[in-house]
XYZ file of C-alpha atoms in Angstrom:
483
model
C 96.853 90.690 104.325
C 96.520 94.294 105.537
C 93.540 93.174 108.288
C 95.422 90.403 109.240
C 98.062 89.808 111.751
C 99.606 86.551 109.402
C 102.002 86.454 107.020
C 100.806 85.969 103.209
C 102.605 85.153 99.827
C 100.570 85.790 96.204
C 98.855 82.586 95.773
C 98.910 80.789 92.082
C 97.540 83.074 88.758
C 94.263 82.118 88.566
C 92.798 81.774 84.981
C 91.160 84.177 82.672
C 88.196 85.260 83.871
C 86.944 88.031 81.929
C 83.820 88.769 81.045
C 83.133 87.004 77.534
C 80.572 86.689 74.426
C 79.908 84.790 71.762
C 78.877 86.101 68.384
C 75.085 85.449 67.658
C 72.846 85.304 64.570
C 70.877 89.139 64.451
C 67.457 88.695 65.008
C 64.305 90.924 64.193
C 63.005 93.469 66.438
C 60.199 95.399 66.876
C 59.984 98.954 65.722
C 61.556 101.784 67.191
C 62.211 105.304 66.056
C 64.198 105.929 63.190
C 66.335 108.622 62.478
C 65.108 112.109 61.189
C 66.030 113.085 58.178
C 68.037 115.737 59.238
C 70.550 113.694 61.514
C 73.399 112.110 60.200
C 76.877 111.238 61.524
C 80.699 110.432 60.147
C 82.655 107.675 62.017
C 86.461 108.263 62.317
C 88.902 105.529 63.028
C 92.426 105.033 63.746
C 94.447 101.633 64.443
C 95.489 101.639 68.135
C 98.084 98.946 68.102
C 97.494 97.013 71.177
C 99.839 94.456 70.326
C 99.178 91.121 67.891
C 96.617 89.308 70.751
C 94.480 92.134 70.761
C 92.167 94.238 68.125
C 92.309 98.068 69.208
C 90.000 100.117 66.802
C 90.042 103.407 68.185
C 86.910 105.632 67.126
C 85.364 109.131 67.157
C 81.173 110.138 66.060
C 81.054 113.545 64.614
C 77.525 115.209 64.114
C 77.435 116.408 60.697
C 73.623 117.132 60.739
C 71.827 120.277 61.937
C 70.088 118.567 65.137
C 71.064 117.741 68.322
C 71.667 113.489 68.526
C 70.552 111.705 71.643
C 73.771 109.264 71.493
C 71.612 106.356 73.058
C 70.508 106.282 69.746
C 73.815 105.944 67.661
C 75.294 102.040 67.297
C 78.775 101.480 65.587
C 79.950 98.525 64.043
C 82.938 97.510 63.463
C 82.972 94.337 61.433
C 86.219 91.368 61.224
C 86.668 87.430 60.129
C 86.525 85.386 63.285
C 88.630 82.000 63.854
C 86.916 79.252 63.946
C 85.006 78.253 67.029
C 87.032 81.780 69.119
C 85.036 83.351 71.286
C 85.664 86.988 72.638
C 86.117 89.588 74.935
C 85.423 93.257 74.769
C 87.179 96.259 76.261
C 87.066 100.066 76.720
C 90.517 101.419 78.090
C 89.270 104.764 77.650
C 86.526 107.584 76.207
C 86.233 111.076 76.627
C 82.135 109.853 77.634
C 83.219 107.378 79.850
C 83.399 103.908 79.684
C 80.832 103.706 81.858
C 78.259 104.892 79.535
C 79.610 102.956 76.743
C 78.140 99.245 75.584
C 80.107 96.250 73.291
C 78.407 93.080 72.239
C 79.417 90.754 69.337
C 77.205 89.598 66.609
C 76.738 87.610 63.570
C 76.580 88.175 59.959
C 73.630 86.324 58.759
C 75.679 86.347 55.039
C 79.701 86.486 55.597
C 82.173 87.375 53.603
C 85.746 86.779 52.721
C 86.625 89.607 55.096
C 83.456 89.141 57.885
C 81.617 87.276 59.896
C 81.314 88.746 63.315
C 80.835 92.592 64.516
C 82.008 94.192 67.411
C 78.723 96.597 68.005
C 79.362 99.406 70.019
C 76.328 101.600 71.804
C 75.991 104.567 74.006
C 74.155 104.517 77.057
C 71.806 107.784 78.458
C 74.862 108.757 80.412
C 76.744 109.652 77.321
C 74.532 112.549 76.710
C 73.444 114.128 73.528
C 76.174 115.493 70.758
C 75.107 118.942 68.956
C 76.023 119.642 65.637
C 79.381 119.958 64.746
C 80.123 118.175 67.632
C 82.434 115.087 68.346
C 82.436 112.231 71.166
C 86.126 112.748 71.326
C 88.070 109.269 71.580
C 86.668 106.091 72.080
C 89.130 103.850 72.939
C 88.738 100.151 72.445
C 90.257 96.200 72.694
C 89.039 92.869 71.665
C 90.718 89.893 72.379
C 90.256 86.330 72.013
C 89.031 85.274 75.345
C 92.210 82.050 74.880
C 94.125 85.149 74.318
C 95.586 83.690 71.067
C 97.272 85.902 68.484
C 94.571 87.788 66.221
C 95.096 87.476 62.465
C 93.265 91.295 61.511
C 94.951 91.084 57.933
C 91.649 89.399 56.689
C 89.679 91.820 58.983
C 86.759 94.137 56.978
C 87.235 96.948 58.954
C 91.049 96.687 60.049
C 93.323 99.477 58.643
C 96.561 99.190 59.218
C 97.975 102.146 58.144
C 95.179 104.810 59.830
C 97.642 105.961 62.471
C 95.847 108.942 62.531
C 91.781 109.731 62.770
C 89.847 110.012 59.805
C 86.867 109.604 58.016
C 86.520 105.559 57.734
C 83.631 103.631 56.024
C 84.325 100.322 56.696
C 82.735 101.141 60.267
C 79.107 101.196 60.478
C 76.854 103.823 62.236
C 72.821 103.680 62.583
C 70.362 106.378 64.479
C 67.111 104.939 65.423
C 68.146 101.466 63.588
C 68.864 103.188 59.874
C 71.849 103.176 58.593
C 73.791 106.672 57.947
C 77.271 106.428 57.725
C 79.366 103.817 56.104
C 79.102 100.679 53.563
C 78.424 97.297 55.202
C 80.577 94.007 53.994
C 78.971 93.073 50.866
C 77.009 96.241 50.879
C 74.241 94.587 53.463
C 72.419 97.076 55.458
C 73.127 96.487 59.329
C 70.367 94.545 61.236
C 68.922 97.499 63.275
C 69.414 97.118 67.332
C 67.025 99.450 68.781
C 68.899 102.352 71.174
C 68.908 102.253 74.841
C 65.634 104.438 75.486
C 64.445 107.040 73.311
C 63.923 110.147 75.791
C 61.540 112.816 74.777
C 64.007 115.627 76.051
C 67.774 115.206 75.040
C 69.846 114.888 78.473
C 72.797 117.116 78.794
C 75.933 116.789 77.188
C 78.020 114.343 79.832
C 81.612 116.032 80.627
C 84.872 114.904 79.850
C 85.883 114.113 82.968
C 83.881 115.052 86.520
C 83.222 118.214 87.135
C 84.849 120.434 90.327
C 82.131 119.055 92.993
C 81.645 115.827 91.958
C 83.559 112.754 92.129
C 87.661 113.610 92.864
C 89.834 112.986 95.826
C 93.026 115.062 95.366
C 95.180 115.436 98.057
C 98.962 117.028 97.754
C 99.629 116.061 101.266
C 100.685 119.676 102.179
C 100.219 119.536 106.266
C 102.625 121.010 109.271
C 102.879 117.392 110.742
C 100.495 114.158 111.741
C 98.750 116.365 114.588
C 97.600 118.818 111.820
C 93.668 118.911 112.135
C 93.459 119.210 108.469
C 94.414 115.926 108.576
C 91.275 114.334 110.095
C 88.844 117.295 108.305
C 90.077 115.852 105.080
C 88.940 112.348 105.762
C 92.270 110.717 106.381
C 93.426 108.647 109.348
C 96.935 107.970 110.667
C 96.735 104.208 111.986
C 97.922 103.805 115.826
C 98.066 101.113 118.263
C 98.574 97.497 117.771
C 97.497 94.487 114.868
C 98.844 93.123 111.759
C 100.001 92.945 109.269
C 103.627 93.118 110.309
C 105.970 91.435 113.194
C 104.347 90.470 116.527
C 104.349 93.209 119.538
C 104.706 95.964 116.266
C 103.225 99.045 117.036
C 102.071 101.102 114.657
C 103.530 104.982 114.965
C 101.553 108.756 113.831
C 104.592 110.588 114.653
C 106.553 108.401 112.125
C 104.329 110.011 109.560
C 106.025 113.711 108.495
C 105.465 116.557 105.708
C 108.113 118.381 104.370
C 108.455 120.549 101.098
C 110.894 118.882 98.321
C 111.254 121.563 95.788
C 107.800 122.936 95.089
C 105.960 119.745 96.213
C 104.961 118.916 99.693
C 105.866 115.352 100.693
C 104.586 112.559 102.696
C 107.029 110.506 104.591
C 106.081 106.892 106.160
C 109.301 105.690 108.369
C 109.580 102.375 110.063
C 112.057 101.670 112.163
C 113.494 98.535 113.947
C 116.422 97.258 116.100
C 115.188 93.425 115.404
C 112.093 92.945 118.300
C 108.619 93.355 117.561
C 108.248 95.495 120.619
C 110.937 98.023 119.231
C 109.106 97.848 115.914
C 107.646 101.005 114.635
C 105.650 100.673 111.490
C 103.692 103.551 109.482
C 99.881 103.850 107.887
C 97.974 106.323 106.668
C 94.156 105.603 105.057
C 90.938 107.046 104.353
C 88.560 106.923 107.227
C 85.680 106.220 104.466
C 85.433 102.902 102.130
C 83.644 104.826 99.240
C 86.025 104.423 95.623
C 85.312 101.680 93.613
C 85.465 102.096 89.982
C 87.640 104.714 88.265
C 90.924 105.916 88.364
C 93.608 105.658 91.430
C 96.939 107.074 90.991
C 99.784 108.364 93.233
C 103.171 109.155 92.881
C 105.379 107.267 95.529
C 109.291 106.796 95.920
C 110.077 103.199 97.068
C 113.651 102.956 99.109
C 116.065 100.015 98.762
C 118.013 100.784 101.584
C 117.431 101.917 104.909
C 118.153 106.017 106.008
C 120.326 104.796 108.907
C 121.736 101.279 110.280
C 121.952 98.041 108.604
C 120.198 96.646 105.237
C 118.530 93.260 104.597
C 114.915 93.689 106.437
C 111.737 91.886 105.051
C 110.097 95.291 104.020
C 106.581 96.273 102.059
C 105.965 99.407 100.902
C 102.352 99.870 99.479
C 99.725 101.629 97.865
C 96.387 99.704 97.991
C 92.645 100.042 97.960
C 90.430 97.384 100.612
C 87.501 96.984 102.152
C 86.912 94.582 105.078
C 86.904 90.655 104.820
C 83.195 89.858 106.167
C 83.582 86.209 106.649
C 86.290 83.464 105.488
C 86.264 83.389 101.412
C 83.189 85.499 101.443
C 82.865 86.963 97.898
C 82.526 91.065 98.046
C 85.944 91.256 99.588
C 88.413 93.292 97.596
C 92.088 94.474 97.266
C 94.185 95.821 94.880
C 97.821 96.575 95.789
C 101.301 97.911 94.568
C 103.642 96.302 97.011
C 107.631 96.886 96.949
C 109.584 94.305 98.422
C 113.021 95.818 98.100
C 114.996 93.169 100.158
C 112.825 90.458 98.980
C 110.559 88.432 101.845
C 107.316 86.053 100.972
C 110.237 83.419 99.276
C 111.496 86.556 97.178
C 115.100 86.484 97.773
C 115.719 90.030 96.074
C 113.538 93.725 94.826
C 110.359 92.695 94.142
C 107.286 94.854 92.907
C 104.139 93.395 92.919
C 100.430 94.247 91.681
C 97.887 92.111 92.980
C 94.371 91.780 92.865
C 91.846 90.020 95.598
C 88.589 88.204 94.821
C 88.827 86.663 98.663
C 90.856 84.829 101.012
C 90.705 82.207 104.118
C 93.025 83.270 106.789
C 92.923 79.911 108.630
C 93.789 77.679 107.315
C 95.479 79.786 104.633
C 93.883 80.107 101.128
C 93.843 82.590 98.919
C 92.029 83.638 95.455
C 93.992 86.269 93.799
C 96.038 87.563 90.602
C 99.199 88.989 90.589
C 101.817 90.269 88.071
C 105.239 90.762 89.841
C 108.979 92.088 88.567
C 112.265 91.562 90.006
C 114.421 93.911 89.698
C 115.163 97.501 92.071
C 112.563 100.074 92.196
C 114.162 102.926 93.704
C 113.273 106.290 93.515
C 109.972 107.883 92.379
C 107.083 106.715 90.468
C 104.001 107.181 89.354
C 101.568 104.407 90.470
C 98.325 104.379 88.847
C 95.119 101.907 88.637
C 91.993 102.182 86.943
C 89.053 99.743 87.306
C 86.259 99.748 85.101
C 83.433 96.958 84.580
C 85.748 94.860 83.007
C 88.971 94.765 83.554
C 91.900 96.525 86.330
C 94.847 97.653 84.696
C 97.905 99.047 86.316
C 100.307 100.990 85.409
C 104.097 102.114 86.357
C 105.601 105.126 85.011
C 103.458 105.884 82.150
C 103.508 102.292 80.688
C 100.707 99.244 81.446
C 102.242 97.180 84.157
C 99.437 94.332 84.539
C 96.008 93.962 83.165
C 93.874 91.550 86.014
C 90.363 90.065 85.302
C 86.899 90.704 85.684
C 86.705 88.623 87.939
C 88.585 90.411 90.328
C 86.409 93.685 90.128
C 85.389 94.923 93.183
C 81.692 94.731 94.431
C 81.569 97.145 97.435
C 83.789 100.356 98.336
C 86.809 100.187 99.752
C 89.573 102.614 101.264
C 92.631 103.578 100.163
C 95.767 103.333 102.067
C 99.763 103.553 101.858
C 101.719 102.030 104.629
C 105.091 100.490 105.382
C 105.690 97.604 107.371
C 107.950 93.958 108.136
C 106.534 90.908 107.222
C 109.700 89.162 109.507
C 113.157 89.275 110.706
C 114.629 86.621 108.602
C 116.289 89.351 106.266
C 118.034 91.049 108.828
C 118.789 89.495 112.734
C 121.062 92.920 114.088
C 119.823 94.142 116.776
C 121.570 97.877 115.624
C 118.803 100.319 115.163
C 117.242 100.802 111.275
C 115.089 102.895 109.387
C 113.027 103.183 106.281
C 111.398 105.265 104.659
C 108.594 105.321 101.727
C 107.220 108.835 100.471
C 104.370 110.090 98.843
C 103.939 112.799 96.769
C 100.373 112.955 96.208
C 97.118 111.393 95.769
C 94.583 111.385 93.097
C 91.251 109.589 92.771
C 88.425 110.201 90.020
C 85.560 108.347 90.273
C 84.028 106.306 87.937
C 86.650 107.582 84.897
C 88.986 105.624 83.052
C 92.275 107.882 83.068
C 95.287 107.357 80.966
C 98.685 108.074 82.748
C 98.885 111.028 80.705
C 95.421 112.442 81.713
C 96.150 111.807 85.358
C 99.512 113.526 84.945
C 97.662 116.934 83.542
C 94.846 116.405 86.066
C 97.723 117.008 88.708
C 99.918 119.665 87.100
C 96.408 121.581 86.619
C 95.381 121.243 90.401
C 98.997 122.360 91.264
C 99.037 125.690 88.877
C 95.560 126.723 89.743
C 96.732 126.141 94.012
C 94.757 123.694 94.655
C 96.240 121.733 97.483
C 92.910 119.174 98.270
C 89.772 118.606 97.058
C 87.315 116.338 97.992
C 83.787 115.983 95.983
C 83.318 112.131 96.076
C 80.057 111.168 97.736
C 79.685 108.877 100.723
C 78.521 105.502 99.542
């Protein structure tokens, strides 16, 4: 562990653990506001082609009336045949209001058909704001699953169309305001069972952004300092770890002046070395973190280059290379601990006999005697060179992802429950991998950091998000609050 001074291999894949629901009959409600008769809205759809275990209807509200549309008041439905006695599990991997302010809860027809029995119904919360006319939500990105995770059969599936590739006007999803029904035809032409919205606020709220505004809620850092003594260093809320303590070899110290800048092209670089010649004592291993525990959900992403072979002296060390997010273990197994890691292994170590890269995330752990609750996705094969590292945690699921493509999707049960800290460092788990006593170094870089709090980013968002920060000459910014 990274507060420990042990040794630790990924335990067993725990099971699924994600949040689930069953569909339910609709019941009546009491009265609540229906929609004027001036506000009306078009649903477009487009199949997102998450694979053949997973339903990804992908969605878009466009106000096509003349008044403004508090979206607390606007439920979708997207309706599908379930198999028999399947329960399931809802999603959001991404929406330009934030998955945050987005709701999913499954329901059931009181009178199926062929093609339906269940609904996926989807609802804004107040933080989604209020959509003018004209106006779109812009995507609304979304997975159900099976909570077995068995293949999905959508060919028999009411609002399932295949061959909408592209957004458009689709009927076969549902939309009420205020509980009446203005856009689409239900299965069997059935009116939808009204849900009633959220709230219903006097005063519309404000449109929510796409993403946080400048001033609120982004670490960005480009890592462009003169050297670890730079006092920018400290003003911008980061720490470079000295002194003693795991994780790592015994008498390991752990080294600021092995942490260096340096340009590489038009970048500015972060270099972590560790360096050996086989003795704890004449171990020097490298960590830099943020002196605050205050991310938890949203999007963490960073763009490091991973080394397979030492800079100078022999090969073979038990190495770890990281990116991670902690916060502190309060007591043995105790419940609100949490850790999510990219760790590089290129010489193997842990019972890995070769590259390893793993992504694993922490519910809790016992150091003594050892036990730990975790999941963890792992490939083995090299890693060398750059890439672009980036996790996003949202209420129900952490996904990670490596160069663009999704890496490993972890539990809800794994979602953290207090703020943690984010770190990179570079250390030896043992000597078993290499015995010389011949000096050796290593080195892991960093190119930059990026967190946004509470947003969902795809890699392609994050990799705008960056190039925008870098064109404008923007080298840090800081607006996430203290927790």
């Amino acid at each position: 562990m990274r507060n420990g001074t042990g040794r630790w291999k990924p335990g067993i894949r725990t099971v699924l653990a994600a949040a689930t629901v069953l569909g339910l009959g609709a019941t009546a409600l009491s009265a609540f506001p229906a929609a004027a008769a001036d506000e009306s809205v078009a649903v477009r759809y487009r199949q997102g082609g998450a694979g053949s275990d997973q339903a990804a209807p992908w969605l878009t509200v466009v106000n096509t009336g003349t008044t403004t549309i508090p979206l607390n008041q606007v439920k979708l439905r997207y309706y599908f045949k379930s198999d028999r006695g399947a329960s399931y599990s809802y999603a959001c991997d991404w929406a330009v209001k934030g998955c945050t302010n987005l709701t999913g809860t499954f329901g059931a027809l009181a009178g199926p058909t062929a093609t339906t029995d269940r609904y996926l119904e989807v609802g804004f919360t107040e933080g989604a704001g209020t959509l003018a006319p004209g106006a779109d939500t812009g995507d609304v990105q979304l997975r159900f699953h099976r909570t077995d995770w068995q293949p999905l059969d959508q060919s028999d599936d009411y609002s399932f169309g295949p061959a909408q590739t592209t957004y458009g006007n689709w009927t076969k999803v549902t939309a009420t305001i205020g509980g009446v029904q203005v856009w689409g035809t239900a299965p069997g032409g059935a009116a939808p069972t009204p849900t009633p919205p959220t709230s219903t606020p006097t005063t519309p709220s404000p449109t929510a952004p796409t993403t946080p505004p400048a001033g609120r809620g982004v670490l960005f850092d480009d890592f462009d300092y003169t050297g670890h003594v730079d006092p920018a260093i400290t003003a911008h809320g980061w720490t470079i770890r000295s002194g003693g303590g795991g994780p790592g070899v015994g008498q390991a110290t752990w080294a600021p002046e092995n942490v260096t800048f340096a340009k590489d092209g038009a970048n500015s670089v972060m270099t972590l070395r560790t360096s050996t010649s086989g003795t704890g004592a004449s171990t020097r291993q490298t960590e830099v973190h943020t002196a605050e525990r205050k991310f938890k959900n949203g999007t963490y992403a960073a763009r490091v280059r991973f080394a397979d072979t030492p800079t100078s002296g022999p090969d073979g060390d038990h190495l770890v290379q990281s990116f991670f997010t902690i916060n502190d273990l309060t007591a043995p197994m105790a419940d609100d601990y949490a850790e999510y890691d990219f760790e590089y292994l290129p010489n193997g170590g842990w019972g890995e006999t070769a590259n390893v890269l793993y992504t694993t995330s922490w519910e809790t752990f016992r150091p003594d005697p050892w036990e730990a609750v975790n999941q963890h996705t792992e490939s083995r094969t090299s890693r060398a060179g750059w890439h672009d590292l980036v996790l996003t945690i949202d209420d129900t699921a952490l996904v990670y992802y490596l160069d663009g493509k999704e890496f490993a999707r972890h539990d809800a049960r794994y979602l953290p429950e207090r703020p943690m800290s984010i770190h990179f460092n570079q250390w030896l788990i043992d000597f078993a991998g290499q015995s010389s006593t011949a000096p050796r170094a290593y080195e892991e870089q960093v190119d930059y950091l990026l967190h946004v709090k509470d947003e969902v980013l795809t890699p392609a968002q994050v990799a705008a998000k960056v190039a925008a920060y870098r064109s404008n000459g923007t080298a840090f910014e800081d607006s996430v609050p203290s927790s």
